[in-house]
Short mmCIF file of C-alpha atoms and ligand atoms in Angstrom, two decimals:
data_model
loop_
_atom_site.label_atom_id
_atom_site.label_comp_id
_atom_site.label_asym_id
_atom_site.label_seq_id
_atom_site.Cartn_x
_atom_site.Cartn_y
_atom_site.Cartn_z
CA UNK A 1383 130.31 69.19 89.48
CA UNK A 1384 131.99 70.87 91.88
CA UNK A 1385 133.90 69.32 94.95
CA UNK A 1386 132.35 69.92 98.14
CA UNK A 1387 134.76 71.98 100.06
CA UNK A 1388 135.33 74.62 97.00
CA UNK A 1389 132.26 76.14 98.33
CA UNK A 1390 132.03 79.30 101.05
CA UNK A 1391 128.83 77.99 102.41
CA UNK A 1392 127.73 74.76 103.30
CA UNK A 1393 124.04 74.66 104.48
CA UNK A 1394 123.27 71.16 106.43
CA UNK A 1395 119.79 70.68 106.81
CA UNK A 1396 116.88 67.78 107.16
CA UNK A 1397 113.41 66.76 109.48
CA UNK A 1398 114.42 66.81 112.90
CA UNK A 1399 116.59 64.24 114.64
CA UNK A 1400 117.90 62.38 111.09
CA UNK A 1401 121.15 63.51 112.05
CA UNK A 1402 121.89 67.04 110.75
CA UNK A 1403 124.26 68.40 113.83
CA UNK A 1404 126.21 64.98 113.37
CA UNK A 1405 127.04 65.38 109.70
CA UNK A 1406 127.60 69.13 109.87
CA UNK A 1407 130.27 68.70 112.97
CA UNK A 1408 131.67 65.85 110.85
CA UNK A 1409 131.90 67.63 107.48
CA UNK A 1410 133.65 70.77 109.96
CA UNK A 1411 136.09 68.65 111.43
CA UNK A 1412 136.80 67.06 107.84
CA UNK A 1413 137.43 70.04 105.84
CA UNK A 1414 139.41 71.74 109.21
CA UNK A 1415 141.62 68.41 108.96
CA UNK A 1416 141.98 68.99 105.34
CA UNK A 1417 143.68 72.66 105.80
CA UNK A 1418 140.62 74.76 105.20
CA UNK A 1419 139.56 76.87 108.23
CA UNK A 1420 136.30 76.50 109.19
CA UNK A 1421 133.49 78.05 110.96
CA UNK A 1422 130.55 75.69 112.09
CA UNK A 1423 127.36 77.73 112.89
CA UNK A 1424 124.35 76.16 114.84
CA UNK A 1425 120.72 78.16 113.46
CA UNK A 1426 118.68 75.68 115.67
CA UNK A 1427 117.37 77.99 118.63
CA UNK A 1428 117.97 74.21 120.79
CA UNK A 1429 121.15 74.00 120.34
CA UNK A 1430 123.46 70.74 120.50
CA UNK A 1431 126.46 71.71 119.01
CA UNK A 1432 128.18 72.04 121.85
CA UNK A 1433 127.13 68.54 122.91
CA UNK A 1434 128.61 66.92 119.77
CA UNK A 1435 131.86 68.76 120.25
CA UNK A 1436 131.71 68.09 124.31
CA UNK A 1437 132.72 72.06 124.55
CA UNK A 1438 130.72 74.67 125.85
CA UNK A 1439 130.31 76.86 122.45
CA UNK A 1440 127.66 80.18 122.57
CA UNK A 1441 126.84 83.04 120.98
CA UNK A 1442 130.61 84.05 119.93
CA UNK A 1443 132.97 82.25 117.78
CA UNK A 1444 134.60 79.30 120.02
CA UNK A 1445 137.74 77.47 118.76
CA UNK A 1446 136.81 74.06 118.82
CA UNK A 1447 140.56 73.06 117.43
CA UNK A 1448 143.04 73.82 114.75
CA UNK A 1449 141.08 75.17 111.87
CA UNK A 1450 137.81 75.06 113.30
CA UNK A 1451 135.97 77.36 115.14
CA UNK A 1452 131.80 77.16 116.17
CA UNK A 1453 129.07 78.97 116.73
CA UNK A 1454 125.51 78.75 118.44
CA UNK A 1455 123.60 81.99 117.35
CA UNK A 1456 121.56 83.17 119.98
CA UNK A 1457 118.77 85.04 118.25
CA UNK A 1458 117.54 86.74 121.27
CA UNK A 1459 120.70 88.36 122.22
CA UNK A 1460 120.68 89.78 118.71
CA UNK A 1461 117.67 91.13 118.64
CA UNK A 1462 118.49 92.94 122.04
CA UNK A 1463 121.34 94.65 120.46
CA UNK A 1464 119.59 96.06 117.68
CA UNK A 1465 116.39 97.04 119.68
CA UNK A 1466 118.58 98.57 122.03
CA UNK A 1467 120.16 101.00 119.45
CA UNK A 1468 116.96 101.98 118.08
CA UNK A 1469 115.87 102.75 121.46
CA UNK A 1470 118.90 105.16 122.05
CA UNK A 1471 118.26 106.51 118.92
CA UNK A 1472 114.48 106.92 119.40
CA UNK A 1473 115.45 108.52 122.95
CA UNK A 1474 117.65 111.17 121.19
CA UNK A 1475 114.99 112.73 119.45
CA UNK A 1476 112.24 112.91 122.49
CA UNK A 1477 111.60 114.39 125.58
CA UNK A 1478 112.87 112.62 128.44
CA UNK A 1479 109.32 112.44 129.77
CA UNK A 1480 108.35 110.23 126.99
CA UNK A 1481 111.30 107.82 127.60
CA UNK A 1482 109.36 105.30 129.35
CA UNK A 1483 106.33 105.71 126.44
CA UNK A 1484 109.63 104.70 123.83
CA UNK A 1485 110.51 101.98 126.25
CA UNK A 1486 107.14 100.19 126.10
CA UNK A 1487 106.83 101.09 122.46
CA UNK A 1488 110.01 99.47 121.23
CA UNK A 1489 109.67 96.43 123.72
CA UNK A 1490 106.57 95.05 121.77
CA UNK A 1491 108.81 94.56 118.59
CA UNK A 1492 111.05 92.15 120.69
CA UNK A 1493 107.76 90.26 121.55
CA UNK A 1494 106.54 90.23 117.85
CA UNK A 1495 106.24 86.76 115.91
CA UNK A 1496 108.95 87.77 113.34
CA UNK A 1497 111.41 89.06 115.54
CA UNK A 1498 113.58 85.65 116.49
CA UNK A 1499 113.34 84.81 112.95
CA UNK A 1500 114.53 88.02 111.30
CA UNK A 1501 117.50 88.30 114.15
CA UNK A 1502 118.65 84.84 113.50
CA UNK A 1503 118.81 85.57 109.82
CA UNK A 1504 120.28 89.50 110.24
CA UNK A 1505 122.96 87.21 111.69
CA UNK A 1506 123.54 84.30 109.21
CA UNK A 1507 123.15 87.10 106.59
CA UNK A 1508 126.37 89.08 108.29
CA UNK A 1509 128.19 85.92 108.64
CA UNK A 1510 127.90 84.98 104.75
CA UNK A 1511 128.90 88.20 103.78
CA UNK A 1512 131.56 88.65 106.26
CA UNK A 1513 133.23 85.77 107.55
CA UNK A 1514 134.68 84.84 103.93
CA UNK A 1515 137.74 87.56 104.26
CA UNK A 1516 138.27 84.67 107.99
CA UNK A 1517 137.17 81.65 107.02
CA UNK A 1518 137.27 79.90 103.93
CA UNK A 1519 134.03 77.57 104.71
CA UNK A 1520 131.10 78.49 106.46
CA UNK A 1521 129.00 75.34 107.40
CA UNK A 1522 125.55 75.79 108.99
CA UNK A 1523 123.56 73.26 110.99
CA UNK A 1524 120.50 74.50 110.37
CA UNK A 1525 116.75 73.43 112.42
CA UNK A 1526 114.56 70.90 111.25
CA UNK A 1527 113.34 71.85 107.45
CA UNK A 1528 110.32 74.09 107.75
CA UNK A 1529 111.80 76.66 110.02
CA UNK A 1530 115.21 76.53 107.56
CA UNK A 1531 113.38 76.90 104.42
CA UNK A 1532 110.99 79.55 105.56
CA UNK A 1533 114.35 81.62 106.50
CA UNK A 1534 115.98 80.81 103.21
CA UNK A 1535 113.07 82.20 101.35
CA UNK A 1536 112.90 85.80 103.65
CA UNK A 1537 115.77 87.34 101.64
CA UNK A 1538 113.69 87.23 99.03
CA UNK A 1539 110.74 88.14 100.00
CA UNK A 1540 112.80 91.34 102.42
CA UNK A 1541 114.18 92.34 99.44
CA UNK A 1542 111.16 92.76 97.39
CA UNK A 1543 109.64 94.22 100.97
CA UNK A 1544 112.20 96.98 100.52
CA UNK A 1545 111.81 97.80 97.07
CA UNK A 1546 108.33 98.49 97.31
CA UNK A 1547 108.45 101.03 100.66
CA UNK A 1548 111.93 102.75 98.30
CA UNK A 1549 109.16 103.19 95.38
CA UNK A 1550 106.49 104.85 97.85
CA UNK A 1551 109.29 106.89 98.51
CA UNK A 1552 110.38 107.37 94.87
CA UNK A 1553 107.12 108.41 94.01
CA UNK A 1554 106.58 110.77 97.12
CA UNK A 1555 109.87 112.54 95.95
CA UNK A 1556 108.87 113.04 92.03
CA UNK A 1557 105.53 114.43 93.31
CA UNK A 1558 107.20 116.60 95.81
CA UNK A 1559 109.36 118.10 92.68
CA UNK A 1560 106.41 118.65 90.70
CA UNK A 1561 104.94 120.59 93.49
CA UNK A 1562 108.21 122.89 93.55
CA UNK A 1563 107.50 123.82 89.93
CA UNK A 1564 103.62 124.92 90.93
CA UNK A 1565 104.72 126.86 93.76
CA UNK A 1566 108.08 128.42 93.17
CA UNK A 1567 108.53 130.16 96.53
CA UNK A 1568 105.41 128.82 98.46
CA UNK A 1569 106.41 126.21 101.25
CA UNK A 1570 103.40 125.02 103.08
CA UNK A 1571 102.71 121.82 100.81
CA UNK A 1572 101.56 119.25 102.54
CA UNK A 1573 103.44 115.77 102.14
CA UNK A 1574 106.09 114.64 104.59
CA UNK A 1575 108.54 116.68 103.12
CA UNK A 1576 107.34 120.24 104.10
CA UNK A 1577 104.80 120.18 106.85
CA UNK A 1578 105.81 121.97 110.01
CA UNK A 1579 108.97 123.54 109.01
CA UNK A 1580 111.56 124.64 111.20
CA UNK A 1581 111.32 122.26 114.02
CA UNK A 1582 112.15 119.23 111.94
CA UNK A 1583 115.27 118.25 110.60
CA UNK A 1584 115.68 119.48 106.68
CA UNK A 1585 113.81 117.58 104.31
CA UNK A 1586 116.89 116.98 102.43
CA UNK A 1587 119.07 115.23 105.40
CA UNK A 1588 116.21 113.13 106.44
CA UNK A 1589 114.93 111.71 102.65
CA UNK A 1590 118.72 110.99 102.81
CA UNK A 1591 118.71 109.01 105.98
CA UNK A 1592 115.83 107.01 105.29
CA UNK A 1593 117.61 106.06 101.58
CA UNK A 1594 120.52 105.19 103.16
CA UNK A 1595 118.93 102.88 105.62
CA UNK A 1596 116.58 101.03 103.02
CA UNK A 1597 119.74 101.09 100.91
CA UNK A 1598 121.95 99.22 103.28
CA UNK A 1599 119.04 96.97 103.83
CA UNK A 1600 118.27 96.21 100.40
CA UNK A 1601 121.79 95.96 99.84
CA UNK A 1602 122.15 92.77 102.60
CA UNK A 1603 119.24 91.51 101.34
CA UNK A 1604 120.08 91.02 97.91
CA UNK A 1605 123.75 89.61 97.97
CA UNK A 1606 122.64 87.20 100.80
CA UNK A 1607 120.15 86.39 98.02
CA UNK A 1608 122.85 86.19 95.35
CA UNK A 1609 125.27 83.99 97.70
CA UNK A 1610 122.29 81.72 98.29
CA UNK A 1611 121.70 81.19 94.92
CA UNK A 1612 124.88 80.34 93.55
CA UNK A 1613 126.05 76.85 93.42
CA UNK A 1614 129.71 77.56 92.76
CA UNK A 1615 129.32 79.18 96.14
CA UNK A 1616 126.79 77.41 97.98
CA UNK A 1617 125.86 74.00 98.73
CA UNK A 1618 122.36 72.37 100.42
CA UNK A 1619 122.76 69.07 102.09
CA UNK A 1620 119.53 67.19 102.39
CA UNK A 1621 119.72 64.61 105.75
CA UNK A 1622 117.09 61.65 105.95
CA UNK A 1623 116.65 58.36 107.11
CA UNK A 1624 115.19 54.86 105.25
CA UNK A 1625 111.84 56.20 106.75
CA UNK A 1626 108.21 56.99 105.44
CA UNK A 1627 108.24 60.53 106.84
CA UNK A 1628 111.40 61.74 106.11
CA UNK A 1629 111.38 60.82 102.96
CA UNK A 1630 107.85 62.40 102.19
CA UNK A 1631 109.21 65.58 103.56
CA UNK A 1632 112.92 65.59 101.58
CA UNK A 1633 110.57 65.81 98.57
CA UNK A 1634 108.69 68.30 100.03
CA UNK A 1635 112.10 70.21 100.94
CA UNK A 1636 113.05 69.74 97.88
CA UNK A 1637 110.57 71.23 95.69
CA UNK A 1638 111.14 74.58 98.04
CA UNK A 1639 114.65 74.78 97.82
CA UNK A 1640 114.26 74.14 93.82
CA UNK A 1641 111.46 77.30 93.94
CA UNK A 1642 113.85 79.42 95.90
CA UNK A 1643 116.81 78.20 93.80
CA UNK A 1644 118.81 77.20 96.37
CA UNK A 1645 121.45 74.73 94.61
CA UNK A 1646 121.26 71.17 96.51
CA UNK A 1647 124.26 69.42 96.37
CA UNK A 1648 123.36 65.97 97.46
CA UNK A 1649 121.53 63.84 100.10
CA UNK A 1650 122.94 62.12 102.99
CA UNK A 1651 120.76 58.76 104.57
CA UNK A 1652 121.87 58.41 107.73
CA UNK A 1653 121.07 55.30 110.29
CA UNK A 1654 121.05 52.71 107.95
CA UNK A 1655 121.43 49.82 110.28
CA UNK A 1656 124.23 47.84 109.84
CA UNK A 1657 124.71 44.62 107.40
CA UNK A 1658 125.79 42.74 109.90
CA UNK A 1659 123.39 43.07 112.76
CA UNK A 1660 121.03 40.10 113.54
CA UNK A 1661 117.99 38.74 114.97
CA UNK A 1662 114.56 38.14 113.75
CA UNK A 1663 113.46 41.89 114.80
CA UNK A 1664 116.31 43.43 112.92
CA UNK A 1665 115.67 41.20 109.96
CA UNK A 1666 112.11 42.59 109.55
CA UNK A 1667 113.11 46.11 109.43
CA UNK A 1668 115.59 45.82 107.78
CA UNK A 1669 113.68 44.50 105.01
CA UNK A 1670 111.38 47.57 105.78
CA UNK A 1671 114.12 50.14 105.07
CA UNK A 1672 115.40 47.86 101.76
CA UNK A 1673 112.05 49.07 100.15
CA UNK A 1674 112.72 52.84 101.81
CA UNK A 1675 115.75 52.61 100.02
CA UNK A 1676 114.86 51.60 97.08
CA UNK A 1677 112.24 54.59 96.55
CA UNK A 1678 115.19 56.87 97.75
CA UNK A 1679 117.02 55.78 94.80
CA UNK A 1680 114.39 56.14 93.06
CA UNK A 1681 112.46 59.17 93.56
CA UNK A 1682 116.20 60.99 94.21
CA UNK A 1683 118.13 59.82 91.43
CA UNK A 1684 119.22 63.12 90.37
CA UNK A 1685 121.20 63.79 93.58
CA UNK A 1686 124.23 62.66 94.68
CA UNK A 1687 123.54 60.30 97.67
CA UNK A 1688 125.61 59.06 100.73
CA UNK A 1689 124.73 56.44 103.13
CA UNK A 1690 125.97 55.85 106.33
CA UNK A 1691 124.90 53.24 109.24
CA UNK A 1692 123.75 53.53 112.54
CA UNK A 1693 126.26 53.51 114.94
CA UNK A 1694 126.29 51.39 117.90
CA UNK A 1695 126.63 54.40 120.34
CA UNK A 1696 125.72 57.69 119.92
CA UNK A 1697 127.99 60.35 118.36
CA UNK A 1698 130.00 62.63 121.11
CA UNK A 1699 133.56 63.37 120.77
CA UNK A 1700 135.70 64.27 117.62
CA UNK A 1701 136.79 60.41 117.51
CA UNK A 1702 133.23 59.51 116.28
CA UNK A 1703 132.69 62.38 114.36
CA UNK A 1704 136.04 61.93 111.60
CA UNK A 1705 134.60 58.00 112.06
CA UNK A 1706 131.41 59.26 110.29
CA UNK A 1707 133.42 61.77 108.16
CA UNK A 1708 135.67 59.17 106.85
CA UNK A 1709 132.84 56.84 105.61
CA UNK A 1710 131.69 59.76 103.78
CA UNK A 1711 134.99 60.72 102.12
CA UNK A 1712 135.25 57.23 101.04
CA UNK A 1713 131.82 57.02 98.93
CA UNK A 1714 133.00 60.26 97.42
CA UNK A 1715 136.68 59.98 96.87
CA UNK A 1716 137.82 63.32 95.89
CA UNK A 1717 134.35 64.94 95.32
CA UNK A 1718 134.32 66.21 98.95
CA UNK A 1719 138.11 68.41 97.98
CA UNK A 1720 139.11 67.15 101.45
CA UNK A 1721 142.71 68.20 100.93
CA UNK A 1722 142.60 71.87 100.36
CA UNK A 1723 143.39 73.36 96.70
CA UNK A 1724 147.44 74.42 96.05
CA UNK B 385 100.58 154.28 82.86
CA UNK B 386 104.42 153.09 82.26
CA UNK B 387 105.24 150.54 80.11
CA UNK B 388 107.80 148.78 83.14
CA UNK B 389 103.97 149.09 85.14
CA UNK B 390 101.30 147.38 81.90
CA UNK B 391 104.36 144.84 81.96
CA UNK B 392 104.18 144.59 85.77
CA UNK B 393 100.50 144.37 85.82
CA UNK B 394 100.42 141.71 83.02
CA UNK B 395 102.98 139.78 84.80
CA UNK B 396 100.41 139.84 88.04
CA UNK B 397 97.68 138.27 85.44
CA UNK B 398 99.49 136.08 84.09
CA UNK B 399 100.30 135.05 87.45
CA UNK B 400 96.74 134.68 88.94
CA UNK B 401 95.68 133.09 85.78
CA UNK B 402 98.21 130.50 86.40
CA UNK B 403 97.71 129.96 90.35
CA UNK B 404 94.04 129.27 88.87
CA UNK B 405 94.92 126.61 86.19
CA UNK B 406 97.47 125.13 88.63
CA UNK B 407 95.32 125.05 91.89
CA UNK B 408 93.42 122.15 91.17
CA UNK B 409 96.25 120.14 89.83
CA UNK B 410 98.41 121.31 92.60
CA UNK B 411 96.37 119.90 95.34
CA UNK B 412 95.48 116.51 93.38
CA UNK B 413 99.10 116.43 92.97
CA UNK B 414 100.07 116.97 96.84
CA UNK B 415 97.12 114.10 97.62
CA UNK B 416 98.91 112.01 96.09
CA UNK B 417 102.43 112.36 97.52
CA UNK B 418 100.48 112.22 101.21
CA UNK B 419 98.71 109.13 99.61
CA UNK B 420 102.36 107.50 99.18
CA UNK B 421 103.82 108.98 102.26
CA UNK B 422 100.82 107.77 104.57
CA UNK B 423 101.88 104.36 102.81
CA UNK B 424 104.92 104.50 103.51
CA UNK B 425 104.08 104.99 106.92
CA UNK B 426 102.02 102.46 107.56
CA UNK B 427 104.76 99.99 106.33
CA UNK B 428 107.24 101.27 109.39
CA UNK B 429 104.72 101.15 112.48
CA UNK B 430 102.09 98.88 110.78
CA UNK B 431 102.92 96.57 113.56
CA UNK B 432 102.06 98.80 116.37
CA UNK B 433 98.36 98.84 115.39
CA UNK B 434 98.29 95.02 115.02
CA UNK B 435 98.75 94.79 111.50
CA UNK B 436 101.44 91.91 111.00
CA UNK B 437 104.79 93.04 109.05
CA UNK B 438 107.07 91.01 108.40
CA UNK B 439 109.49 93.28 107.72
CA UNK B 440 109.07 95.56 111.24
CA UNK B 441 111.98 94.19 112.75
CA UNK B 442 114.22 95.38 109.84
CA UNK B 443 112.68 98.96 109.51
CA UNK B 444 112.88 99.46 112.94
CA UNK B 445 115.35 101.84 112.78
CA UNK B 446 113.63 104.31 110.39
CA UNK B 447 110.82 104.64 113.32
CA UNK B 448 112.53 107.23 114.83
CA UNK B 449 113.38 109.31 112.03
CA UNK B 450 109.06 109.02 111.55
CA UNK B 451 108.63 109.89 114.84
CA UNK B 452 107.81 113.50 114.46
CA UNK B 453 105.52 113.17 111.52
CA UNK B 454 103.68 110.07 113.49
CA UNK B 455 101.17 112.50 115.31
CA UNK B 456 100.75 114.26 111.38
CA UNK B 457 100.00 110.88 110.32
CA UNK B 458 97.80 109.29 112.80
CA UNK B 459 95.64 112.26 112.94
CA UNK B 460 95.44 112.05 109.55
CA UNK B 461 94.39 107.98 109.15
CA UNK B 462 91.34 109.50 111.03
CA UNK B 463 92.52 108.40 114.54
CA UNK B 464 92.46 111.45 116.52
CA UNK B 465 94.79 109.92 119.84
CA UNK B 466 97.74 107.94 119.03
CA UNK B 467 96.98 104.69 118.69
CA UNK B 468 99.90 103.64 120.61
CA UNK B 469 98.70 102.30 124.09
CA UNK B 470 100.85 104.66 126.61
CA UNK B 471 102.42 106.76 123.38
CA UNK B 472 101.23 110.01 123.98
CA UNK B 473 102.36 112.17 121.21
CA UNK B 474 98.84 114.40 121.93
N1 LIG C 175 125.05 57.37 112.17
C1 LIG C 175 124.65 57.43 113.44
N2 LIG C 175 124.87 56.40 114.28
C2 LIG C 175 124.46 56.45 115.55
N3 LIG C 175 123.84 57.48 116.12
C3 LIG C 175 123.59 58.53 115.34
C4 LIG C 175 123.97 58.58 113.97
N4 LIG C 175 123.59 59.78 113.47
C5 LIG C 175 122.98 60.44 114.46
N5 LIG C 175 122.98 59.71 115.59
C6 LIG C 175 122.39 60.08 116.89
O1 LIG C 175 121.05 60.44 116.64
C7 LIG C 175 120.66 61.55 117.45
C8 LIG C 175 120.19 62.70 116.56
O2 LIG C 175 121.28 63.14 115.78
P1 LIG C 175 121.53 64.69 115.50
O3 LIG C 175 121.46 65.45 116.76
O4 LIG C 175 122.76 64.80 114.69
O5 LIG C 175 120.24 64.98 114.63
P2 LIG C 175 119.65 66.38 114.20
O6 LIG C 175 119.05 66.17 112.87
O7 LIG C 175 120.68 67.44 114.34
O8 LIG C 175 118.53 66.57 115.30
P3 LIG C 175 117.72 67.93 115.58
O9 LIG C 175 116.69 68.01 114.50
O10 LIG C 175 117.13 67.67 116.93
O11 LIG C 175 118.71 69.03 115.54
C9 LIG C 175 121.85 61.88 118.29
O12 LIG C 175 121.73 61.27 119.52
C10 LIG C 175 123.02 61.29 117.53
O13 LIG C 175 124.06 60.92 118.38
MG1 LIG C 176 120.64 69.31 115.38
#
């Protein structure tokens, strides 16, 4: 097995409010304490990242102290910058009359019901690929399960997308040859590639544009894919807590990440209340969560599993967070690789 | 008659023979590539005429390389005005 913080990517992730933004800033600030510099990037559109670490933190890296730096991707923001470059792009080729028709035309992408989604993950995507030459671990606090898996699974499903539109291409190409060898010095075949002549760009320069771009695309698509999939480079964290309903959706989670083969590293159960706390009322749930933990260890007994108890505050502040971090460390002795690698 | 001008004329036969034996090939031949290229098409702007796509936001880019063949294209999927509310490419 490999420890913890040998992996690039550390994806955090759980139903909503078990406690994923809690472990993820404490499994940043650990690592950044153990030498390895650290970026901590918030997916969840309601972001509380910032909250945790008491800093304002937005859509740029913000150093949150030695090692560590976050990040709260702002979908929307993204997607403005890359509709705004097709825009320019779309304007270069038009009459300015038509400017305004481009404007309206390009402005219902932003308001379709992929958009946030395929910005947010454009932007994890970069990050995975890019910010290994600056950091050495990448930990994401991802949003509550179903939104996380569904993004974990586009790569996948972009990828095969692509490959399909570069065959229709592929195939338009080889037919277009075949046409060249009927009609040696005719050029009024029909097909994309000869209509209309000398206005257009040459057929050559554009087929080689629109390669390049599915190329690129593809290209993205499948090493996010690969990094994804490889658990000497990437880790899943399942949060839950002693509870009915997160524990019925961990399995569910887990059977998706398993299809997707994303490699899942362990489990985290958070809010365990404490031994030590009393009173009839406390004594009756916590015989309640005895029996939740039992089928945890039961139904998960392939993972790795951590357990940590409710607090009596809530978490805010770095003090709390290496609190929480610590217990961890300590059910895992050196599995974590706290203290970086000579 | 010359033999450069029998060879000349045969050359002309052989020619028309083959635009004959070709023609019908040729043009099941260029249905197809429109067939894949009207496909291709409606995988970039898709979208526009309410067809969900998952994938619009990440071909984007290629719509304005399309552009100019969009009015070849629409015309073509037997809609004779763009379908594009306020996109008057005719
Ligand atoms: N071990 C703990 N002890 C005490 N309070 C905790 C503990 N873990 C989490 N909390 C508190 O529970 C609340 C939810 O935690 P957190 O924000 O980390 O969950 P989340 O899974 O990220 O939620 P969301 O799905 O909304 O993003 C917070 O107020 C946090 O302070
Ligand atoms: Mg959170």
């Amino acid at each position: 097995m490999h420890r913890l913080f040998d992996r690039r990517i550390i994806f955090v992730g759980g139903k909503g409010g078990v406690g994923k933004t809690t472990i993820a800033g404490a499994l940043a600030l650990m690592a950044a304490d153990g030498g390895r510099t650290t970026l901590l990037v918030s997916t969840d559109p309601a972001h509380s990242l910032g909250d945790v670490f008491d800093m304002p933190i937005g859509n740029e890296e913000t150093p949150l102290g030695p090692n560590l730096s976050g990040l709260e991707i702002d979908p929307e923001a993204e997607a403005e910058r890359h509709i705004a470059t097709v825009k320019m792009s779309m304007k270069s080729l038009v009459a300015p009359k038509m400017y305004g028709a481009i404007d309206r035309q390009i402005e219902l992408a932003r308001h379709s019901p992929g958009t946030m989604e395929a910005a947010l993950l454009e932007r994890m995507a970069d990050l995975m690929v890019d910010a290994r030459s600056r950091f050495d671990l990448l930990i994401f606090d991802t949003a509550p399960s179903g939104h996380t898996i569904r993004l974990l699974s586009l790569p996948e499903l972009m990828a095969a997308w692509i490959d399909g539109m570069m065959s229709y291409r592929d195939r338009s190409r080889r037919l277009g040859e075949v046409l060249k060898v009927f009609s040696r010095d005719q050029s009024k075949e029909d097909g994309f590639g000869m209509i209309g002549g000398s206005q257009d760009e040459p057929d050559d320069s554009r087929d080689g544009r629109i390669k390049e771009i599915l190329m690129t695309r593809r290209r993205k698509f499948h090493r996010a894919r690969e990094l994804l999939t490889d658990a000497s480079t990437t880790a899943f964290l399942l949060v839950l807590n002693a509870e009915r309903l997160p524990i019925l959706e961990s399995k569910k989670t887990l059977d998706l990440l398993s299809k997707f083969n994303v490699p899942v590293a362990g489990m985290i159960v958070n809010r365990l209340l404490p031994p030590d706390a009393g009173g009839d009322f406390l004594r009756e749930r916590r015989l309640q969560e005895d029996e939740y933990r039992e089928e945890i260890d039961q139904t998960f007994a392939g993972l790795r599993r951590i357990y940590l108890h409710l607090l009596p505050h809530d978490v805010h502040g770095v003090e709390t967070l290496r609190e929480i971090g610590e217990a961890m460390a300590e059910q895992l002795g050196g599995a974590f690789g706290a203290a970086k690698a000579p | 008659m010359k033999w450069a001008d029998i060879k000349e004329k045969l050359r002309w036969c052989a020619y028309l023979a083959s635009e004959a034996y070709n023609m019908p090939y040729r043009s099941t031949v260029a249905r197809a590539r429109r067939e894949q290229d009207d496909l291709f098409m409606l995988l970039i702007f898709s979208e526009m005429m309410g067809i969900p796509n998952p994938a619009t936001y990440y071909t984007l880019e290629l719509q304005p390389i399309m552009l100019e063949r969009f009015h070849d294209w629409h015309t073509r999927m037997g809609m004779e005005h763009s379908p594009l509310d306020g996109f008057r490419c005719c």
